PDB file of C-alpha atoms in Angstrom:
ATOM      1  CA  MET A  98     168.372 167.918  77.622  1.00 51.00           C
ATOM      2  CA  GLU A  99     166.169 165.331  75.881  1.00 51.00           C
ATOM      3  CA  GLY A 100     168.702 162.586  76.888  1.00 55.00           C
ATOM      4  CA  GLN A 101     168.712 163.754  80.497  1.00 57.00           C
ATOM      5  CA  ASP A 102     164.833 163.827  80.465  1.00 59.00           C
ATOM      6  CA  GLU A 103     164.733 160.362  79.103  1.00 59.00           C
ATOM      7  CA  VAL A 104     167.260 159.077  81.798  1.00 55.00           C
ATOM      8  CA  SER A 105     165.271 160.704  84.524  1.00 74.00           C
ATOM      9  CA  ALA A 106     162.068 159.204  83.247  1.00 73.00           C
ATOM     10  CA  ARG A 107     163.668 155.781  83.186  1.00 77.00           C
ATOM     11  CA  GLU A 108     164.953 156.343  86.753  1.00 77.00           C
ATOM     12  CA  GLN A 109     161.447 157.378  87.961  1.00 77.00           C
ATOM     13  CA  HIS A 110     159.995 154.333  86.226  1.00 74.00           C
ATOM     14  CA  PHE A 111     162.552 152.049  87.807  1.00 78.00           C
ATOM     15  CA  HIS A 112     162.102 153.420  91.261  1.00 77.00           C
ATOM     16  CA  SER A 113     158.372 153.226  91.054  1.00 79.00           C
ATOM     17  CA  GLN A 114     158.517 149.652  89.926  1.00 82.00           C
ATOM     18  CA  VAL A 115     160.952 148.796  92.857  1.00 83.00           C
ATOM     19  CA  ARG A 116     158.689 150.642  95.352  1.00 83.00           C
ATOM     20  CA  GLU A 117     155.501 148.739  94.053  1.00 84.00           C
ATOM     21  CA  SER A 118     157.326 145.353  94.061  1.00 85.00           C
ATOM     22  CA  THR A 119     158.509 146.033  97.685  1.00 88.00           C
ATOM     23  CA  ILE A 120     154.979 146.978  98.860  1.00 86.00           C
ATOM     24  CA  CYS A 121     153.452 143.936  97.158  1.00 86.00           C
ATOM     25  CA  PHE A 122     156.075 141.717  98.739  1.00 89.00           C
ATOM     26  CA  LEU A 123     155.594 143.138 102.271  1.00 90.00           C
ATOM     27  CA  LEU A 124     151.785 142.919 101.995  1.00 89.00           C
ATOM     28  CA  PHE A 125     151.911 139.275 100.829  1.00 90.00           C
ATOM     29  CA  ALA A 126     154.490 138.454 103.647  1.00 92.00           C
ATOM     30  CA  ILE A 127     152.123 139.787 106.223  1.00 93.00           C
ATOM     31  CA  LEU A 128     149.184 137.874 104.792  1.00 92.00           C
ATOM     32  CA  TYR A 129     151.354 134.812 104.564  1.00 93.00           C
ATOM     33  CA  ILE A 130     152.402 134.895 108.150  1.00 93.00           C
ATOM     34  CA  VAL A 131     148.850 135.462 109.336  1.00 93.00           C
ATOM     35  CA  SER A 132     147.603 132.664 107.121  1.00 91.00           C
ATOM     36  CA  TYR A 133     150.250 130.238 108.468  1.00 91.00           C
ATOM     37  CA  PHE A 134     149.229 130.871 112.137  1.00 91.00           C
ATOM     38  CA  ILE A 135     145.639 130.412 111.092  1.00 90.00           C
ATOM     39  CA  ILE A 136     146.263 127.121 109.463  1.00 89.00           C
ATOM     40  CA  ILE A 137     148.550 125.902 112.350  1.00 88.00           C
ATOM     41  CA  ARG A 138     145.790 126.993 114.841  1.00 85.00           C
ATOM     42  CA  TYR A 139     143.152 124.661 113.213  1.00 80.00           C
ATOM     43  CA  LYS A 140     145.541 122.018 111.864  1.00 78.00           C
ATOM     44  CA  ARG A 141     145.002 118.600 113.379  1.00 72.00           C
ATOM     45  CA  LYS A 142     148.037 117.389 115.235  1.00 70.00           C
ATOM     46  CA  SER A 143     149.284 114.077 113.722  1.00 63.00           C
ATOM     47  CA  ASP A 144     151.431 111.463 115.186  1.00 55.00           C
ATOM     48  CA  GLU A 145     155.034 110.867 114.372  1.00 56.00           C
ATOM     49  CA  GLN A 146     155.414 110.247 110.645  1.00 59.00           C
ATOM     50  CA  GLU A 147     157.933 108.958 108.300  1.00 61.00           C
ATOM     51  CA  ASP A 148     160.350 111.372 106.564  1.00 74.00           C
ATOM     52  CA  GLU A 149     158.473 111.046 103.218  1.00 74.00           C
ATOM     53  CA  ASP A 150     155.031 111.776 104.730  1.00 76.00           C
ATOM     54  CA  ALA A 151     156.540 114.702 106.650  1.00 80.00           C
ATOM     55  CA  VAL A 152     157.919 116.313 103.512  1.00 81.00           C
ATOM     56  CA  VAL A 153     154.560 115.772 101.641  1.00 83.00           C
ATOM     57  CA  ASN A 154     152.757 117.391 104.629  1.00 84.00           C
ATOM     58  CA  ARG A 155     155.166 120.351 104.697  1.00 86.00           C
ATOM     59  CA  ILE A 156     154.744 120.873 100.901  1.00 86.00           C
ATOM     60  CA  SER A 157     151.013 120.700 101.234  1.00 86.00           C
ATOM     61  CA  LEU A 158     151.058 123.150 104.192  1.00 88.00           C
ATOM     62  CA  PHE A 159     153.031 125.670 102.241  1.00 90.00           C
ATOM     63  CA  LEU A 160     150.680 125.429  99.210  1.00 89.00           C
ATOM     64  CA  SER A 161     147.614 125.725 101.471  1.00 89.00           C
ATOM     65  CA  THR A 162     149.152 128.670 103.238  1.00 91.00           C
ATOM     66  CA  PHE A 163     149.955 130.384  99.958  1.00 91.00           C
ATOM     67  CA  THR A 164     146.434 129.759  98.712  1.00 90.00           C
ATOM     68  CA  LEU A 165     144.816 131.225 101.868  1.00 90.00           C
ATOM     69  CA  ALA A 166     147.160 134.285 101.693  1.00 91.00           C
ATOM     70  CA  VAL A 167     146.144 134.836  98.079  1.00 90.00           C
ATOM     71  CA  SER A 168     142.382 134.460  98.940  1.00 88.00           C
ATOM     72  CA  ALA A 169     142.802 136.924 101.852  1.00 90.00           C
ATOM     73  CA  GLY A 170     144.497 139.320  99.624  1.00 89.00           C
ATOM     74  CA  ALA A 171     141.842 139.033  96.884  1.00 87.00           C
ATOM     75  CA  VAL A 172     139.088 139.705  99.546  1.00 86.00           C
ATOM     76  CA  LEU A 173     140.724 142.665 101.177  1.00 88.00           C
ATOM     77  CA  LEU A 174     141.895 144.228  97.854  1.00 87.00           C
ATOM     78  CA  LEU A 175     138.512 145.937  97.228  1.00 86.00           C
ATOM     79  CA  PRO A 176     138.371 147.741 100.747  1.00 87.00           C
ATOM     80  CA  PHE A 177     142.088 148.514 100.403  1.00 87.00           C
ATOM     81  CA  SER A 178     141.415 150.211  97.021  1.00 87.00           C
ATOM     82  CA  ILE A 179     138.490 152.192  98.511  1.00 87.00           C
ATOM     83  CA  ILE A 180     140.304 153.349 101.531  1.00 87.00           C
ATOM     84  CA  SER A 181     143.515 154.213  99.585  1.00 85.00           C
ATOM     85  CA  ASN A 182     141.410 156.337  97.187  1.00 83.00           C
ATOM     86  CA  GLU A 183     139.697 158.165 100.108  1.00 85.00           C
ATOM     87  CA  ILE A 184     143.131 158.872 101.678  1.00 84.00           C
ATOM     88  CA  LEU A 185     144.461 160.402  98.464  1.00 82.00           C
ATOM     89  CA  LEU A 186     141.337 162.504  98.049  1.00 83.00           C
ATOM     90  CA  ALA A 187     141.601 163.710 101.608  1.00 82.00           C
ATOM     91  CA  PHE A 188     145.429 164.493 101.530  1.00 80.00           C
ATOM     92  CA  PRO A 189     146.163 165.141  97.843  1.00 77.00           C
ATOM     93  CA  HIS A 190     149.458 166.927  98.458  1.00 77.00           C
ATOM     94  CA  ASN A 191     150.887 164.657 101.293  1.00 76.00           C
ATOM     95  CA  TYR A 192     154.272 163.452 100.174  1.00 73.00           C
ATOM     96  CA  TYR A 193     154.150 160.349 102.481  1.00 75.00           C
ATOM     97  CA  ILE A 194     151.070 158.808 100.966  1.00 78.00           C
ATOM     98  CA  GLN A 195     151.831 159.385  97.316  1.00 74.00           C
ATOM     99  CA  TRP A 196     152.755 155.673  97.007  1.00 77.00           C
ATOM    100  CA  LEU A 197     149.071 154.843  97.197  1.00 79.00           C
ATOM    101  CA  ASN A 198     148.709 155.616  93.523  1.00 78.00           C
ATOM    102  CA  GLY A 199     146.738 154.066  90.716  1.00 77.00           C
ATOM    103  CA  SER A 200     149.710 152.182  89.360  1.00 81.00           C
ATOM    104  CA  LEU A 201     150.075 150.250  92.641  1.00 83.00           C
ATOM    105  CA  ILE A 202     146.319 149.485  92.818  1.00 85.00           C
ATOM    106  CA  HIS A 203     146.317 148.178  89.236  1.00 84.00           C
ATOM    107  CA  GLY A 204     149.326 146.075  89.868  1.00 85.00           C
ATOM    108  CA  LEU A 205     147.744 144.554  92.966  1.00 86.00           C
ATOM    109  CA  TRP A 206     144.545 143.715  90.996  1.00 85.00           C
ATOM    110  CA  ASN A 207     146.630 142.039  88.210  1.00 85.00           C
ATOM    111  CA  LEU A 208     148.678 140.057  90.727  1.00 86.00           C
ATOM    112  CA  ALA A 209     145.442 139.004  92.571  1.00 86.00           C
ATOM    113  CA  SER A 210     143.788 137.812  89.371  1.00 82.00           C
ATOM    114  CA  LEU A 211     146.913 135.911  88.242  1.00 83.00           C
ATOM    115  CA  PHE A 212     147.596 134.126  91.630  1.00 87.00           C
ATOM    116  CA  SER A 213     143.936 133.494  92.088  1.00 84.00           C
ATOM    117  CA  ASN A 214     143.853 131.554  88.896  1.00 80.00           C
ATOM    118  CA  LEU A 215     147.042 129.893  89.679  1.00 84.00           C
ATOM    119  CA  CYS A 216     145.937 128.721  93.182  1.00 84.00           C
ATOM    120  CA  LEU A 217     142.334 127.604  91.918  1.00 80.00           C
ATOM    121  CA  PHE A 218     143.566 125.577  88.916  1.00 79.00           C
ATOM    122  CA  VAL A 219     147.020 124.374  89.902  1.00 83.00           C
ATOM    123  CA  LEU A 220     148.141 124.784  93.614  1.00 86.00           C
ATOM    124  CA  MET A 221     144.876 123.626  95.349  1.00 86.00           C
ATOM    125  CA  PRO A 222     144.306 120.477  93.214  1.00 85.00           C
ATOM    126  CA  PHE A 223     148.037 119.664  93.370  1.00 87.00           C
ATOM    127  CA  ALA A 224     148.123 119.924  97.165  1.00 86.00           C
ATOM    128  CA  PHE A 225     145.113 117.629  97.523  1.00 85.00           C
ATOM    129  CA  PHE A 226     146.218 114.982  95.056  1.00 85.00           C
ATOM    130  CA  PHE A 227     149.880 115.239  96.334  1.00 85.00           C
ATOM    131  CA  LEU A 228     148.628 114.622  99.905  1.00 83.00           C
ATOM    132  CA  GLU A 229     146.515 111.656  98.943  1.00 82.00           C
ATOM    133  CA  SER A 230     148.994 110.108  96.455  1.00 80.00           C
ATOM    134  CA  GLU A 231     150.998 106.964  97.139  1.00 78.00           C
ATOM    135  CA  GLY A 232     152.729 106.375  93.852  1.00 75.00           C
ATOM    136  CA  PHE A 233     151.784 104.031  90.936  1.00 74.00           C
ATOM    137  CA  ALA A 234     152.074 100.313  91.579  1.00 72.00           C
ATOM    138  CA  GLY A 235     155.345  98.932  90.321  1.00 71.00           C
ATOM    139  CA  LEU A 236     157.291 102.147  90.680  1.00 69.00           C
ATOM    140  CA  LYS A 237     159.767 102.833  93.470  1.00 75.00           C
ATOM    141  CA  LYS A 238     158.167 104.604  96.370  1.00 76.00           C
ATOM    142  CA  GLY A 239     159.201 108.256  97.070  1.00 76.00           C
ATOM    143  CA  ILE A 240     158.568 111.799  96.455  1.00 80.00           C
ATOM    144  CA  ARG A 241     159.108 111.457  92.631  1.00 82.00           C
ATOM    145  CA  ALA A 242     156.462 108.694  92.372  1.00 81.00           C
ATOM    146  CA  ARG A 243     154.004 110.769  94.334  1.00 84.00           C
ATOM    147  CA  ILE A 244     154.719 113.805  92.079  1.00 84.00           C
ATOM    148  CA  LEU A 245     154.212 111.639  88.977  1.00 85.00           C
ATOM    149  CA  GLU A 246     150.967 110.359  90.118  1.00 84.00           C
ATOM    150  CA  THR A 247     149.820 113.901  91.150  1.00 86.00           C
ATOM    151  CA  LEU A 248     150.640 115.256  87.731  1.00 88.00           C
ATOM    152  CA  VAL A 249     148.897 112.418  86.015  1.00 87.00           C
ATOM    153  CA  MET A 250     145.784 113.119  88.070  1.00 87.00           C
ATOM    154  CA  LEU A 251     145.933 116.874  87.296  1.00 87.00           C
ATOM    155  CA  LEU A 252     146.095 116.162  83.668  1.00 88.00           C
ATOM    156  CA  LEU A 253     143.075 113.800  83.833  1.00 88.00           C
ATOM    157  CA  LEU A 254     141.256 116.318  85.857  1.00 84.00           C
ATOM    158  CA  ALA A 255     141.979 119.113  83.352  1.00 80.00           C
ATOM    159  CA  LEU A 256     140.795 116.982  80.517  1.00 83.00           C
ATOM    160  CA  LEU A 257     137.580 116.115  82.407  1.00 84.00           C
ATOM    161  CA  ILE A 258     136.788 119.792  83.274  1.00 77.00           C
ATOM    162  CA  LEU A 259     137.710 120.824  79.649  1.00 75.00           C
ATOM    163  CA  GLY A 260     135.258 118.143  78.287  1.00 77.00           C
ATOM    164  CA  MET A 261     132.489 119.223  80.585  1.00 77.00           C
ATOM    165  CA  VAL A 262     132.817 122.922  79.639  1.00 71.00           C
ATOM    166  CA  TRP A 263     132.888 121.854  76.042  1.00 73.00           C
ATOM    167  CA  VAL A 264     129.746 119.877  76.305  1.00 74.00           C
ATOM    168  CA  ALA A 265     128.018 122.629  78.308  1.00 71.00           C
ATOM    169  CA  SER A 266     129.021 125.155  75.704  1.00 68.00           C
ATOM    170  CA  ALA A 267     127.800 122.893  72.869  1.00 69.00           C
ATOM    171  CA  LEU A 268     124.460 122.430  74.629  1.00 72.00           C
ATOM    172  CA  ILE A 269     123.930 126.099  75.527  1.00 70.00           C
ATOM    173  CA  ASP A 270     125.326 127.761  72.365  1.00 64.00           C
ATOM    174  CA  SER A 271     126.306 125.708  69.424  1.00 61.00           C
ATOM    175  CA  ASP A 272     127.829 128.628  67.542  1.00 62.00           C
ATOM    176  CA  ALA A 273     131.004 127.967  65.778  1.00 60.00           C
ATOM    177  CA  ALA A 274     132.510 131.176  67.148  1.00 58.00           C
ATOM    178  CA  SER A 275     131.805 130.321  70.624  1.00 58.00           C
ATOM    179  CA  MET A 276     133.283 126.772  70.235  1.00 58.00           C
ATOM    180  CA  GLU A 277     136.468 128.233  68.656  1.00 59.00           C
ATOM    181  CA  SER A 278     136.821 130.705  71.525  1.00 58.00           C
ATOM    182  CA  LEU A 279     137.337 127.768  73.853  1.00 58.00           C
ATOM    183  CA  TYR A 280     140.715 127.215  72.149  1.00 59.00           C
ATOM    184  CA  ASP A 281     141.891 130.541  73.640  1.00 58.00           C
ATOM    185  CA  LEU A 282     142.965 129.194  77.026  1.00 57.00           C
ATOM    186  CA  TRP A 283     144.164 132.411  78.615  1.00 55.00           C
ATOM    187  CA  GLU A 284     141.878 135.047  77.185  1.00 59.00           C
ATOM    188  CA  PHE A 285     138.645 133.182  77.376  1.00 60.00           C
ATOM    189  CA  TYR A 286     138.620 129.670  78.827  1.00 63.00           C
ATOM    190  CA  LEU A 287     140.164 130.441  82.297  1.00 66.00           C
ATOM    191  CA  PRO A 288     138.195 133.577  82.961  1.00 69.00           C
ATOM    192  CA  TYR A 289     135.026 131.703  81.810  1.00 69.00           C
ATOM    193  CA  LEU A 290     135.746 128.709  84.174  1.00 70.00           C
ATOM    194  CA  TYR A 291     136.812 131.086  87.037  1.00 70.00           C
ATOM    195  CA  SER A 292     133.519 132.919  86.697  1.00 73.00           C
ATOM    196  CA  CYS A 293     131.617 129.555  86.692  1.00 74.00           C
ATOM    197  CA  ILE A 294     133.406 128.464  89.934  1.00 73.00           C
ATOM    198  CA  SER A 295     132.816 131.976  91.477  1.00 74.00           C
ATOM    199  CA  LEU A 296     129.063 131.660  90.633  1.00 76.00           C
ATOM    200  CA  MET A 297     128.993 128.183  92.280  1.00 78.00           C
ATOM    201  CA  GLY A 298     130.664 129.655  95.333  1.00 75.00           C
ATOM    202  CA  CYS A 299     128.168 132.507  95.586  1.00 77.00           C
ATOM    203  CA  LEU A 300     125.233 130.060  95.278  1.00 80.00           C
ATOM    204  CA  LEU A 301     126.776 127.841  97.946  1.00 78.00           C
ATOM    205  CA  LEU A 302     127.260 130.961 100.128  1.00 75.00           C
ATOM    206  CA  LEU A 303     123.532 131.908  99.678  1.00 79.00           C
ATOM    207  CA  LEU A 304     122.458 128.350 100.704  1.00 79.00           C
ATOM    208  CA  CYS A 305     124.797 128.088 103.673  1.00 76.00           C
ATOM    209  CA  THR A 306     124.391 131.599 105.179  1.00 76.00           C
ATOM    210  CA  PRO A 307     120.881 131.096 106.649  1.00 76.00           C
ATOM    211  CA  VAL A 308     121.818 127.926 108.239  1.00 75.00           C
ATOM    212  CA  GLY A 309     125.053 129.401 109.592  1.00 71.00           C
ATOM    213  CA  LEU A 310     123.289 132.457 111.016  1.00 72.00           C
ATOM    214  CA  SER A 311     120.646 130.329 112.679  1.00 74.00           C
ATOM    215  CA  ARG A 312     123.408 128.086 114.152  1.00 76.00           C
ATOM    216  CA  MET A 313     125.320 131.154 115.301  1.00 74.00           C
ATOM    217  CA  PHE A 314     122.405 132.663 117.207  1.00 72.00           C
ATOM    218  CA  THR A 315     121.545 129.241 118.751  1.00 77.00           C
ATOM    219  CA  VAL A 316     125.177 128.913 120.066  1.00 72.00           C
ATOM    220  CA  MET A 317     125.270 132.331 121.271  1.00 71.00           C
ATOM    221  CA  GLY A 318     122.008 131.974 123.132  1.00 71.00           C
ATOM    222  CA  GLN A 319     123.395 128.840 124.913  1.00 70.00           C
ATOM    223  CA  LEU A 320     126.705 130.647 125.770  1.00 68.00           C
ATOM    224  CA  LEU A 321     125.250 134.003 127.052  1.00 65.00           C
ATOM    225  CA  VAL A 322     123.643 134.379 130.448  1.00 57.00           C
ATOM    226  CA  LYS A 323     120.231 135.744 130.359  1.00 54.00           C
ATOM    227  CA  PRO A 324     120.191 139.158 132.305  1.00 56.00           C
ATOM    228  CA  ALA A 325     118.259 139.240 135.570  1.00 53.00           C
ATOM    229  CA  ILE A 326     116.226 142.234 134.310  1.00 54.00           C
ATOM    230  CA  LEU A 327     114.811 140.158 131.485  1.00 54.00           C
ATOM    231  CA  GLU A 328     113.777 137.243 133.736  1.00 58.00           C
ATOM    232  CA  ASP A 329     110.156 136.721 134.477  1.00 62.00           C
ATOM    233  CA  LEU A 330     109.627 137.169 138.199  1.00 69.00           C
ATOM    234  CA  ASP A 331     106.021 135.910 138.280  1.00 73.00           C
ATOM    235  CA  GLU A 332     107.119 132.638 136.766  1.00 76.00           C
ATOM    236  CA  GLN A 333     109.936 132.150 139.347  1.00 77.00           C
ATOM    237  CA  ILE A 334     107.476 132.969 142.178  1.00 81.00           C
ATOM    238  CA  TYR A 335     105.061 130.438 140.866  1.00 81.00           C
ATOM    239  CA  MET A 336     107.794 127.697 140.638  1.00 84.00           C
ATOM    240  CA  ILE A 337     108.945 128.491 144.220  1.00 85.00           C
ATOM    241  CA  THR A 338     105.405 128.218 145.456  1.00 86.00           C
ATOM    242  CA  LEU A 339     104.982 124.829 143.742  1.00 84.00           C
ATOM    243  CA  GLU A 340     108.231 123.569 145.343  1.00 86.00           C
ATOM    244  CA  GLU A 341     107.052 124.810 148.737  1.00 85.00           C
ATOM    245  CA  GLU A 342     103.778 123.013 148.411  1.00 84.00           C
ATOM    246  CA  ALA A 343     105.548 119.829 147.347  1.00 83.00           C
ATOM    247  CA  LEU A 344     107.861 119.986 150.408  1.00 84.00           C
ATOM    248  CA  GLN A 345     104.862 120.617 152.726  1.00 82.00           C
ATOM    249  CA  ARG A 346     103.031 117.584 151.405  1.00 81.00           C
ATOM    250  CA  ARG A 347     106.241 115.471 151.965  1.00 79.00           C
ATOM    251  CA  LEU A 348     106.421 116.699 155.440  1.00 77.00           C
ATOM    252  CA  HIS A 349     102.682 115.794 156.146  1.00 75.00           C
ATOM    253  CA  ASP A 350     103.308 112.254 154.684  1.00 70.00           C
ATOM    254  CA  ILE A 351     106.236 111.515 156.942  1.00 67.00           C
ATOM    255  CA  PRO A 352     104.117 111.152 160.233  1.00 65.00           C
ATOM    256  CA  ASP A 353     101.570 108.813 158.482  1.00 62.00           C
ATOM    257  CA  TYR A 354     104.421 106.680 157.241  1.00 57.00           C
ATOM    258  CA  LEU A 355     105.983 106.369 160.553  1.00 58.00           C
ATOM    259  CA  SER A 356     102.715 105.483 162.226  1.00 61.00           C
ATOM    260  CA  CYS A 357     102.213 102.677 159.826  1.00 57.00           C
TER     261      CYS A 357
END
């Protein structure tokens, strides 16, 4: 009996893992397709390019689409968690929605955190430098030369960011324990750097939101037609009266002009 219970527990764990992997793959596939159409919609149409540039553009497009899909998933994950929790509380005994469990939500959060760091520190810089690269002088032109230049640029960028964070940590907190914690790349350094970049993004959002809102209302005011019920009739009557008086003066001036 214990052996059968152990086998059934293993089977349930296996089926739950397969179900969660399938759901995650389907959700990411939907986000990737939507992100691809969004990028294609706003992507600038370029002229006919060489084979090498076309391959580079396709790789950069794939990386950008992947990054946009991960960003959309990270943004939508919080409302998805809240809605799934409310559905489970509303229908606790419904068999068809039991896949919205805590294990799936925790797995989605872990994947979002992992791929967010991957896109922020690897894929986005690689796509940018790879698109702008031409290969080192003296080497044979091609995809390999561009990849080599991109990897070198990424290494230099990583050393630059590491040095800046090290200097900032030394200036703010010169404790030996805090300096040694920077050696822990995965547990401390990447989350700390991710938090700093997120803080910069929030500050930029706070600075740009008022300007964007004012611009949005200005554009909407130009596009929308003012309703007739809100128009000032006295002002229109006054303008028509002025136009009528101007026309009458012109008509009176015509005979004088002809007599001369």
